[in-house]
Amino acid sequence: MTPIANMSVYNDGMRKSMLDKIWFLDKIDGSISTIYDYGCADGSLLKMVGEICPSMKLDGYDISQEMIDIAKQNVPNADLLSTDPKSNLHNAVLNASSVFHEIHAYSPDVEWDYRNIFDSGAAYIAIRDMFYSKHSCHPTNPISLAKVLQRENPDKISEFEAFNGGVDQ
Ligand SMILES: C[S@@+](CC[C@H](N)C(=O)[O-])C[C@H]1O[C@@H](n2cnc3c(N)ncnc32)[C@H](O)[C@@H]1O
């Protein structure tokens, strides 16, 4: 997983696009009674889904026990795990939001993660993610760079740069 230096800065950033992240909610049918959030982080998405769909069972898995501890505070009614991902899901939507790129960057066993997701038995798998290619690397537009440096927390920029290289590219 990402080496996260400041968990609250990281989770504040993740929460910002929450409305986009629940894009799948109006696309699943009425038989779905469970949402299983794979890479649930601090549980913000589960919390929002629980508010919108109060009868939905809320399940979450994250490889980080630290995240799961925070999620348990945020969503006490959810079933949250950092080991033994669920299988044999029924009437469930599995959500994988911004997780595939982390699996590919850090997982010691990508196929194991893929099996956990695609062999979970979920009726729906909702994926939202982005990957970028080294071929698309070019100098950052100076105005965009200035906006990012002004807007973002320096810790977040350092964390990003430690893994991805300078934001000037
Ligand atoms: C970029 S965050 C996305 C969090 C949340 N899904 C969202 O969209 O706001 C990635 C999350 O995936 C978790 N993660 C990374 N690798 C994982 C893996 N192999 N299995 C499960 N969770 C993983 C991280 O701990 C982190 O909480």
Coordinates of N, CA, C and O and ligand atoms in Angstrom, one line a residue:
M1 N 0.8 -1.2 0.0 CA 0.0 0.0 0.0 C 0.9 1.3 0.0 O 2.1 1.2 0.2
T2 N 0.3 2.4 -0.2 CA 1.0 3.7 -0.2 C 1.7 3.9 1.1 O 1.0 3.7 2.1
P3 N 2.9 4.3 1.1 CA 3.5 4.7 2.4 C 2.9 6.0 2.8 O 3.3 7.1 2.4
I4 N 1.9 6.0 3.7 CA 1.2 7.3 4.0 C 1.8 7.9 5.3 O 1.8 7.3 6.4
A5 N 2.3 9.1 5.1 CA 3.0 9.8 6.2 C 2.0 10.5 7.1 O 2.1 10.5 8.3
N6 N 0.9 11.0 6.5 CA -0.1 11.8 7.3 C -1.5 11.3 6.9 O -2.0 11.7 5.9
M7 N -2.0 10.4 7.8 CA -3.3 9.8 7.5 C -4.4 10.8 7.3 O -5.3 10.6 6.5
S8 N -4.4 11.8 8.1 CA -5.6 12.7 8.0 C -5.6 13.6 6.8 O -6.6 13.8 6.1
V9 N -4.3 14.0 6.4 CA -4.2 14.7 5.1 C -4.7 13.8 3.9 O -5.4 14.3 3.1
Y10 N -4.2 12.6 4.0 CA -4.6 11.6 2.9 C -6.1 11.4 2.9 O -6.7 11.5 1.8
N11 N -6.7 11.2 4.0 CA -8.1 10.9 4.0 C -9.0 12.1 3.7 O -10.0 12.0 3.0
D12 N -8.5 13.3 4.1 CA -9.2 14.6 3.7 C -9.3 14.7 2.1 O -10.3 15.0 1.6
G13 N -8.1 14.3 1.5 CA -8.1 14.4 0.0 C -9.0 13.4 -0.6 O -9.7 13.7 -1.5
M14 N -9.0 12.2 0.0 CA -9.9 11.1 -0.6 C -11.4 11.5 -0.5 O -12.1 11.1 -1.4
R15 N -11.7 12.2 0.6 CA -13.2 12.5 0.8 C -13.7 13.5 -0.2 O -14.9 13.5 -0.4
K16 N -12.8 14.3 -0.8 CA -13.3 15.4 -1.6 C -14.2 15.0 -2.8 O -15.1 15.7 -3.1
S17 N -13.9 13.8 -3.4 CA -14.6 13.5 -4.6 C -15.6 12.4 -4.3 O -16.0 11.6 -5.2
M18 N -16.2 12.4 -3.1 CA -17.1 11.3 -2.7 C -18.3 11.2 -3.6 O -18.8 10.1 -3.9
L19 N -18.9 12.3 -4.0 CA -20.1 12.2 -4.9 C -19.8 11.5 -6.2 O -20.6 10.7 -6.6
D20 N -18.6 11.8 -6.7 CA -18.2 11.0 -7.9 C -18.0 9.5 -7.7 O -18.3 8.7 -8.5
K21 N -17.5 9.2 -6.5 CA -17.2 7.8 -6.1 C -18.4 7.0 -5.9 O -18.3 5.7 -6.0
I22 N -19.6 7.6 -5.7 CA -20.8 6.7 -5.6 C -21.6 6.7 -6.9 O -22.8 6.5 -6.9
W23 N -20.9 6.9 -8.0 CA -21.5 6.9 -9.3 C -22.4 5.7 -9.6 O -23.3 5.7 -10.4
F24 N -22.1 4.6 -9.0 CA -22.7 3.3 -9.3 C -24.0 3.1 -8.6 O -24.8 2.2 -8.9
L25 N -24.3 3.9 -7.6 CA -25.5 3.6 -6.7 C -26.8 3.6 -7.5 O -27.7 2.8 -7.1
D26 N -27.0 4.4 -8.5 CA -28.2 4.5 -9.2 C -28.2 3.5 -10.4 O -29.1 3.5 -11.2
K27 N -27.2 2.7 -10.4 CA -27.1 1.7 -11.6 C -27.3 0.3 -11.1 O -27.3 -0.7 -11.9
I28 N -27.4 0.0 -9.8 CA -27.6 -1.3 -9.3 C -29.0 -1.6 -9.1 O -29.8 -0.7 -8.9
D29 N -29.4 -2.9 -9.2 CA -30.9 -3.2 -9.1 C -31.3 -3.4 -7.6 O -30.4 -3.5 -6.7
G30 N -32.6 -3.5 -7.4 CA -33.1 -3.5 -6.1 C -32.8 -4.8 -5.3 O -33.0 -4.8 -4.1
S31 N -32.2 -5.8 -5.9 CA -31.9 -7.0 -5.2 C -30.6 -6.9 -4.4 O -30.3 -7.7 -3.5
I32 N -29.9 -5.8 -4.6 CA -28.6 -5.6 -4.0 C -28.8 -5.1 -2.5 O -29.4 -4.1 -2.3
S33 N -28.3 -5.9 -1.6 CA -28.5 -5.6 -0.2 C -27.2 -5.3 0.6 O -27.2 -4.9 1.7
T34 N -26.1 -5.5 -0.1 CA -24.8 -5.3 0.6 C -23.8 -4.5 -0.3 O -23.8 -4.8 -1.5
I35 N -23.2 -3.6 0.3 CA -22.0 -3.0 -0.4 C -20.8 -3.4 0.3 O -20.6 -3.3 1.5
Y36 N -19.8 -3.9 -0.5 CA -18.5 -4.4 0.0 C -17.5 -3.4 -0.6 O -17.2 -3.5 -1.8
D37 N -16.9 -2.6 0.2 CA -16.0 -1.6 -0.3 C -14.6 -2.1 -0.1 O -14.0 -2.2 1.0
Y38 N -13.9 -2.5 -1.3 CA -12.6 -3.1 -1.3 C -11.6 -2.0 -1.3 O -11.5 -1.3 -2.3
G39 N -10.8 -1.8 -0.2 CA -9.9 -0.6 -0.1 C -10.7 0.5 0.4 O -10.7 1.6 -0.1
C40 N -11.4 0.3 1.5 CA -12.4 1.2 2.0 C -11.8 2.4 2.7 O -12.5 3.3 3.1
A41 N -10.5 2.4 3.0 CA -9.8 3.5 3.7 C -10.5 3.8 5.0 O -10.8 3.0 5.8
D42 N -10.9 5.1 5.2 CA -11.4 5.5 6.5 C -13.0 5.3 6.6 O -13.6 5.8 7.5
G43 N -13.5 4.6 5.6 CA -14.9 4.3 5.6 C -15.9 5.4 5.1 O -17.1 5.2 5.2
S44 N -15.3 6.5 4.6 CA -16.2 7.6 4.2 C -17.2 7.2 3.2 O -18.4 7.7 3.3
L45 N -16.9 6.4 2.2 CA -17.8 6.0 1.2 C -18.9 5.1 1.8 O -20.1 5.4 1.5
L46 N -18.5 4.2 2.7 CA -19.5 3.4 3.3 C -20.5 4.2 4.1 O -21.7 4.0 4.2
K47 N -19.9 5.2 4.8 CA -20.8 6.1 5.6 C -21.8 6.8 4.8 O -23.0 6.8 5.1
M48 N -21.3 7.3 3.6 CA -22.3 8.0 2.8 C -23.3 7.1 2.2 O -24.5 7.4 2.2
V49 N -22.9 5.9 1.8 CA -23.9 5.0 1.2 C -24.9 4.6 2.3 O -26.1 4.5 2.1
G50 N -24.4 4.4 3.5 CA -25.4 4.1 4.7 C -26.4 5.2 4.9 O -27.5 4.9 5.3
E51 N -26.0 6.4 4.7 CA -26.9 7.6 4.9 C -27.9 7.6 3.7 O -29.1 7.9 4.0
I52 N -27.5 7.3 2.5 CA -28.4 7.3 1.4 C -29.3 6.1 1.3 O -30.5 6.2 1.0
C53 N -28.7 4.9 1.7 CA -29.5 3.7 1.6 C -29.4 3.0 3.0 O -28.5 2.1 3.2
P54 N -30.2 3.4 3.9 CA -30.1 2.9 5.3 C -30.2 1.4 5.5 O -29.8 0.9 6.5
S55 N -30.9 0.7 4.5 CA -31.1 -0.7 4.7 C -29.9 -1.5 4.1 O -29.8 -2.7 4.3
M56 N -29.0 -0.8 3.5 CA -27.8 -1.5 2.9 C -26.9 -2.0 4.0 O -26.5 -1.3 4.9
K57 N -26.4 -3.3 3.9 CA -25.4 -3.8 4.8 C -24.1 -3.3 4.3 O -23.8 -3.3 3.1
L58 N -23.3 -2.8 5.3 CA -22.0 -2.1 4.9 C -20.8 -3.0 5.3 O -20.6 -3.2 6.5
D59 N -20.1 -3.4 4.3 CA -18.9 -4.2 4.6 C -17.7 -3.5 3.9 O -17.8 -3.0 2.9
G60 N -16.5 -3.6 4.6 CA -15.3 -3.0 4.1 C -14.1 -3.8 4.3 O -14.0 -4.5 5.4
Y61 N -13.2 -3.7 3.4 CA -11.9 -4.4 3.5 C -10.8 -3.4 3.2 O -11.0 -2.6 2.2
D62 N -9.8 -3.3 3.9 CA -8.6 -2.5 3.6 C -7.4 -3.2 4.1 O -7.4 -3.7 5.2
I63 N -6.3 -3.2 3.3 CA -5.1 -3.8 3.7 C -4.4 -3.2 4.9 O -3.7 -3.8 5.6
S64 N -4.8 -1.9 5.2 CA -4.2 -1.2 6.3 C -5.1 -1.3 7.5 O -6.2 -0.8 7.6
Q65 N -4.5 -1.9 8.6 CA -5.2 -2.0 9.8 C -5.4 -0.6 10.4 O -6.5 -0.3 11.1
E66 N -4.5 0.3 10.2 CA -4.7 1.7 10.7 C -5.9 2.4 10.0 O -6.7 3.0 10.7
M67 N -6.1 2.1 8.7 CA -7.3 2.6 8.1 C -8.6 2.0 8.7 O -9.6 2.7 9.0
I68 N -8.5 0.7 8.9 CA -9.7 0.0 9.4 C -10.0 0.5 10.8 O -11.2 0.7 11.2
D69 N -9.0 0.8 11.6 CA -9.3 1.4 13.0 C -10.0 2.7 12.9 O -10.9 3.0 13.6
I70 N -9.6 3.6 11.9 CA -10.3 4.9 11.7 C -11.7 4.6 11.2 O -12.6 5.2 11.6
A71 N -11.8 3.7 10.2 CA -13.1 3.4 9.7 C -14.1 2.9 10.7 O -15.3 3.3 10.7
K72 N -13.6 2.1 11.7 CA -14.5 1.6 12.7 C -15.1 2.8 13.6 O -16.2 2.7 14.0
Q73 N -14.3 3.8 13.7 CA -14.8 5.0 14.5 C -15.8 5.7 13.6 O -16.9 6.2 14.1
N74 N -15.5 5.8 12.3 CA -16.4 6.6 11.4 C -17.7 5.9 11.1 O -18.8 6.6 10.9
V75 N -17.7 4.6 11.0 CA -18.9 3.8 10.6 C -19.0 2.6 11.5 O -18.8 1.5 11.1
P76 N -19.5 2.9 12.7 CA -19.5 1.8 13.7 C -20.5 0.6 13.3 O -20.3 -0.5 13.8
N77 N -21.4 0.9 12.5 CA -22.4 -0.2 12.1 C -21.9 -1.0 10.9 O -22.6 -1.9 10.4
A78 N -20.6 -0.8 10.4 CA -20.1 -1.5 9.3 C -19.3 -2.7 9.8 O -18.8 -2.7 10.9
D79 N -19.2 -3.7 8.9 CA -18.4 -4.9 9.2 C -17.0 -4.7 8.5 O -17.0 -4.7 7.2
L80 N -15.9 -4.4 9.2 CA -14.7 -4.0 8.6 C -13.5 -4.9 8.9 O -13.3 -5.3 10.1
L81 N -12.7 -5.2 7.9 CA -11.7 -6.2 8.1 C -10.4 -5.7 7.4 O -10.5 -5.1 6.3
S82 N -9.2 -6.1 7.9 CA -8.0 -5.9 7.2 C -7.3 -7.2 6.8 O -6.2 -7.2 6.3
T83 N -7.9 -8.3 7.2 CA -7.4 -9.6 6.7 C -8.6 -10.4 6.2 O -9.7 -10.1 6.4
D84 N -8.3 -11.5 5.6 CA -9.3 -12.5 5.1 C -10.4 -11.8 4.3 O -11.6 -11.7 4.8
P85 N -10.1 -11.2 3.2 CA -11.2 -10.6 2.4 C -12.3 -11.5 2.1 O -12.2 -12.8 2.1
K86 N -13.5 -11.0 2.0 CA -14.7 -11.8 1.9 C -14.8 -12.5 0.5 O -14.3 -12.0 -0.5
S87 N -15.5 -13.7 0.6 CA -15.8 -14.3 -0.7 C -17.3 -14.8 -0.5 O -17.9 -14.6 0.6
N88 N -17.8 -15.5 -1.5 CA -19.2 -16.0 -1.4 C -20.2 -14.9 -1.2 O -21.1 -15.0 -0.4
L89 N -19.9 -13.7 -1.8 CA -20.9 -12.6 -1.6 C -22.1 -12.9 -2.4 O -22.1 -13.6 -3.4
H90 N -23.3 -12.5 -1.8 CA -24.5 -12.7 -2.5 C -25.3 -11.3 -2.5 O -25.2 -10.6 -1.5
N91 N -25.9 -11.0 -3.6 CA -26.7 -9.8 -3.6 C -25.8 -8.6 -3.2 O -26.3 -7.7 -2.4
A92 N -24.6 -8.6 -3.7 CA -23.7 -7.5 -3.2 C -23.1 -6.8 -4.4 O -23.0 -7.3 -5.5
V93 N -22.8 -5.5 -4.2 CA -22.0 -4.8 -5.1 C -20.6 -4.6 -4.5 O -20.5 -4.2 -3.3
L94 N -19.5 -5.0 -5.2 CA -18.2 -4.8 -4.7 C -17.7 -3.5 -5.3 O -17.8 -3.3 -6.6
N95 N -17.3 -2.5 -4.5 CA -16.7 -1.3 -5.0 C -15.2 -1.3 -4.9 O -14.7 -1.6 -3.8
A96 N -14.5 -0.9 -6.0 CA -13.1 -0.8 -5.9 C -12.8 0.6 -6.5 O -12.7 0.8 -7.7
S97 N -12.6 1.6 -5.6 CA -12.4 2.9 -6.0 C -11.0 3.3 -5.7 O -10.5 3.3 -4.5
S98 N -10.2 3.7 -6.7 CA -8.8 4.1 -6.5 C -8.0 3.0 -5.8 O -7.1 3.4 -5.0
V99 N -8.3 1.8 -6.1 CA -7.5 0.7 -5.5 C -6.7 -0.1 -6.5 O -5.5 -0.5 -6.1
F100 N -7.1 -0.2 -7.7 CA -6.4 -1.0 -8.7 C -5.0 -0.4 -8.9 O -4.0 -1.2 -9.0
H101 N -4.9 0.9 -9.0 CA -3.5 1.4 -9.2 C -2.6 1.1 -8.0 O -1.4 0.9 -8.2
E102 N -3.2 1.1 -6.8 CA -2.3 0.7 -5.6 C -2.0 -0.7 -5.6 O -0.8 -1.1 -5.3
I103 N -2.9 -1.6 -6.0 CA -2.6 -3.0 -6.1 C -1.4 -3.2 -7.1 O -0.5 -3.9 -6.8
H104 N -1.5 -2.5 -8.2 CA -0.4 -2.7 -9.2 C 0.9 -2.1 -8.7 O 2.0 -2.6 -9.1
A105 N 0.8 -1.1 -7.9 CA 2.1 -0.4 -7.5 C 2.7 -1.2 -6.3 O 3.9 -1.2 -6.2
Y106 N 1.9 -1.7 -5.4 CA 2.5 -2.2 -4.2 C 2.2 -3.7 -3.8 O 2.8 -4.2 -2.9
S107 N 1.2 -4.3 -4.4 CA 0.8 -5.6 -4.0 C 1.9 -6.7 -4.3 O 2.4 -6.7 -5.4
P108 N 2.2 -7.5 -3.3 CA 3.2 -8.6 -3.6 C 2.6 -9.7 -4.4 O 3.3 -10.5 -5.0
D109 N 1.2 -9.7 -4.5 CA 0.6 -10.8 -5.3 C -0.7 -10.2 -5.9 O -1.8 -10.3 -5.4
V110 N -0.5 -9.6 -7.1 CA -1.6 -8.9 -7.8 C -2.7 -9.9 -8.1 O -3.9 -9.6 -8.0
E111 N -2.3 -11.1 -8.5 CA -3.4 -12.1 -8.9 C -4.3 -12.5 -7.7 O -5.5 -12.7 -7.8
W112 N -3.7 -12.5 -6.5 CA -4.5 -12.8 -5.3 C -5.5 -11.7 -5.1 O -6.7 -11.9 -4.8
D113 N -5.1 -10.4 -5.3 CA -6.0 -9.3 -5.1 C -7.1 -9.4 -6.2 O -8.3 -9.2 -5.9
Y114 N -6.7 -9.7 -7.4 CA -7.7 -9.8 -8.5 C -8.7 -10.9 -8.2 O -9.9 -10.8 -8.4
R115 N -8.2 -12.1 -7.7 CA -9.2 -13.1 -7.3 C -10.1 -12.7 -6.2 O -11.3 -12.9 -6.3
N116 N -9.6 -11.9 -5.2 CA -10.5 -11.4 -4.2 C -11.6 -10.6 -4.7 O -12.7 -10.5 -4.2
I117 N -11.3 -9.9 -5.8 CA -12.3 -9.0 -6.4 C -13.2 -9.7 -7.4 O -14.4 -9.7 -7.2
F118 N -12.6 -10.4 -8.3 CA -13.4 -10.9 -9.4 C -14.0 -12.3 -9.1 O -15.0 -12.7 -9.8
D119 N -13.5 -13.0 -8.1 CA -14.1 -14.2 -7.7 C -14.9 -14.1 -6.4 O -15.1 -15.1 -5.7
S120 N -15.3 -12.9 -6.1 CA -15.9 -12.7 -4.8 C -17.4 -13.1 -4.8 O -18.0 -13.2 -3.7
G121 N -18.0 -13.3 -5.9 CA -19.4 -13.6 -6.0 C -20.3 -12.4 -6.1 O -21.5 -12.6 -6.2
A122 N -19.7 -11.2 -6.1 CA -20.5 -10.0 -6.1 C -21.3 -9.9 -7.5 O -20.7 -10.3 -8.5
A123 N -22.5 -9.5 -7.4 CA -23.3 -9.4 -8.6 C -22.9 -8.2 -9.5 O -23.0 -8.3 -10.7
Y124 N -22.3 -7.2 -8.8 CA -21.8 -6.0 -9.6 C -20.4 -5.7 -9.0 O -20.1 -5.9 -7.8
I125 N -19.5 -5.3 -9.9 CA -18.2 -4.8 -9.5 C -18.1 -3.4 -10.0 O -18.1 -3.2 -11.3
A126 N -18.0 -2.4 -9.1 CA -17.9 -1.0 -9.6 C -16.4 -0.6 -9.5 O -15.8 -0.7 -8.4
I127 N -15.9 -0.1 -10.6 CA -14.5 0.2 -10.6 C -14.3 1.7 -11.0 O -14.9 2.2 -12.0
R128 N -13.6 2.4 -10.2 CA -13.2 3.8 -10.6 C -11.7 4.0 -10.3 O -11.3 3.8 -9.1
D129 N -11.0 4.3 -11.3 CA -9.5 4.4 -11.0 C -8.8 5.2 -12.1 O -9.5 5.5 -13.1
M130 N -7.6 5.4 -12.0 CA -6.8 6.0 -13.1 C -5.4 5.5 -13.0 O -4.8 5.3 -11.9
F131 N -4.9 5.3 -14.2 CA -3.5 4.9 -14.3 C -2.9 5.9 -15.3 O -3.6 6.4 -16.1
Y132 N -1.6 6.2 -15.1 CA -1.0 7.1 -16.2 C 0.3 6.4 -16.7 O 0.9 5.6 -16.0
S133 N 0.5 6.7 -17.9 CA 1.6 6.0 -18.6 C 2.9 6.9 -18.6 O 2.8 8.1 -18.7
K134 N 4.0 6.3 -18.5 CA 5.3 7.0 -18.6 C 5.4 7.7 -19.9 O 6.0 8.8 -20.0
H135 N 4.7 7.2 -20.9 CA 4.8 7.8 -22.3 C 4.1 9.2 -22.3 O 4.4 10.0 -23.1
S136 N 3.2 9.4 -21.3 CA 2.5 10.7 -21.3 C 3.3 11.7 -20.4 O 2.8 12.8 -20.2
C137 N 4.5 11.4 -20.0 CA 5.3 12.3 -19.1 C 5.8 13.5 -19.9 O 6.4 13.3 -21.0
H138 N 5.5 14.7 -19.4 CA 6.0 15.9 -20.0 C 6.1 17.0 -19.0 O 5.4 16.8 -17.9
P139 N 6.8 18.1 -19.2 CA 6.8 19.1 -18.2 C 5.4 19.7 -17.9 O 4.6 19.9 -18.8
T140 N 5.2 19.9 -16.6 CA 3.9 20.4 -16.2 C 3.7 21.8 -16.7 O 4.6 22.6 -16.6
N141 N 2.5 22.2 -17.1 CA 2.2 23.5 -17.5 C 2.5 24.4 -16.2 O 2.0 24.1 -15.1
P142 N 3.3 25.5 -16.4 CA 3.7 26.3 -15.2 C 2.5 26.9 -14.4 O 2.5 27.0 -13.2
I143 N 1.4 27.2 -15.1 CA 0.2 27.8 -14.4 C -0.4 26.7 -13.6 O -0.8 26.9 -12.4
S144 N -0.5 25.5 -14.1 CA -1.1 24.3 -13.4 C -0.2 24.0 -12.2 O -0.7 23.7 -11.1
L145 N 1.1 24.0 -12.4 CA 2.0 23.7 -11.3 C 1.9 24.7 -10.2 O 1.8 24.3 -9.0
A146 N 1.8 26.0 -10.5 CA 1.6 27.0 -9.5 C 0.3 26.8 -8.7 O 0.3 26.9 -7.5
K147 N -0.7 26.4 -9.4 CA -2.0 26.2 -8.7 C -1.9 25.0 -7.7 O -2.4 25.1 -6.6
V148 N -1.3 23.9 -8.2 CA -1.1 22.8 -7.4 C -0.3 23.1 -6.1 O -0.7 22.8 -5.0
L149 N 0.8 23.8 -6.3 CA 1.7 24.1 -5.2 C 1.0 25.0 -4.2 O 1.2 24.9 -3.0
Q150 N 0.1 25.9 -4.7 CA -0.6 26.9 -3.9 C -1.7 26.1 -3.1 O -1.9 26.4 -1.9
R151 N -2.4 25.2 -3.8 CA -3.6 24.6 -3.2 C -3.3 23.4 -2.3 O -4.0 23.3 -1.3
E152 N -2.3 22.6 -2.6 CA -2.2 21.4 -1.9 C -1.3 21.5 -0.7 O -0.3 22.3 -0.7
N153 N -1.6 20.6 0.3 CA -0.8 20.6 1.5 C 0.7 20.1 1.1 O 0.8 19.1 0.4
P154 N 1.7 20.7 1.6 CA 3.1 20.3 1.3 C 3.4 18.8 1.6 O 4.1 18.2 0.9
D155 N 2.8 18.3 2.7 CA 3.0 16.9 3.1 C 2.5 16.0 2.0 O 3.1 15.0 1.6
K156 N 1.3 16.4 1.4 CA 0.7 15.6 0.4 C 1.6 15.6 -0.9 O 1.8 14.5 -1.5
I157 N 2.1 16.7 -1.2 CA 3.0 16.8 -2.4 C 4.3 16.0 -2.2 O 4.7 15.2 -3.1
S158 N 4.8 16.1 -1.0 CA 6.0 15.3 -0.7 C 5.8 13.8 -0.8 O 6.6 13.0 -1.4
E159 N 4.6 13.4 -0.3 CA 4.3 11.9 -0.3 C 4.1 11.5 -1.8 O 4.6 10.4 -2.2
F160 N 3.4 12.3 -2.6 CA 3.2 12.0 -4.0 C 4.6 11.9 -4.7 O 4.8 11.0 -5.4
E161 N 5.4 12.9 -4.5 CA 6.7 13.0 -5.2 C 7.6 11.9 -4.8 O 8.4 11.4 -5.6
A162 N 7.5 11.4 -3.5 CA 8.4 10.3 -3.1 C 8.2 9.1 -3.9 O 9.1 8.3 -4.2
F163 N 7.0 8.9 -4.3 CA 6.7 7.7 -5.1 C 6.7 7.9 -6.6 O 7.1 7.1 -7.4
N164 N 6.1 9.1 -7.0 CA 5.9 9.3 -8.5 C 6.9 10.2 -9.2 O 6.9 10.3 -10.4
G165 N 7.8 10.8 -8.4 CA 8.7 11.8 -9.0 C 8.1 13.2 -8.9 O 7.0 13.4 -8.4
G166 N 8.9 14.2 -9.4 CA 8.5 15.6 -9.2 C 7.2 16.0 -9.9 O 6.9 15.5 -11.0
V167 N 6.5 16.9 -9.2 CA 5.2 17.4 -9.8 C 5.5 18.4 -11.0 O 4.6 18.8 -11.7
D168 N 6.8 18.7 -11.2 CA 7.1 19.6 -12.3 C 7.1 18.8 -13.6 O 7.2 19.3 -14.7
Q169 N 6.9 17.4 -13.5 CA 6.7 16.6 -14.7 C 5.3 16.0 -14.7 O 4.9 15.5 -13.6
Ligands
LIG1 C1 -6.2 5.8 -2.9 S1 -7.0 5.1 -1.5 C2 -8.7 5.0 -2.0 C3 -9.6 5.0 -0.8 C4 -11.1 4.8 -1.1 N1 -11.4 3.6 -1.8 C5 -11.5 6.0 -1.9 O1 -11.8 5.9 -3.2 O2 -11.7 7.1 -1.4 C6 -6.5 3.4 -1.6 C7 -6.9 2.6 -0.5 O3 -6.6 1.2 -0.8 C8 -6.0 0.5 0.2 N2 -5.2 -0.5 -0.4 C9 -4.0 -0.4 -1.1 N3 -3.6 -1.6 -1.5 C10 -4.6 -2.5 -1.2 C11 -4.8 -3.9 -1.4 N4 -3.9 -4.6 -2.0 N5 -5.9 -4.5 -0.8 C12 -6.8 -3.7 -0.2 N6 -6.7 -2.4 0.1 C13 -5.6 -1.8 -0.5 C14 -5.1 1.6 0.9 O4 -4.8 1.2 2.2 C15 -6.1 2.8 0.8 O5 -6.9 2.9 1.9

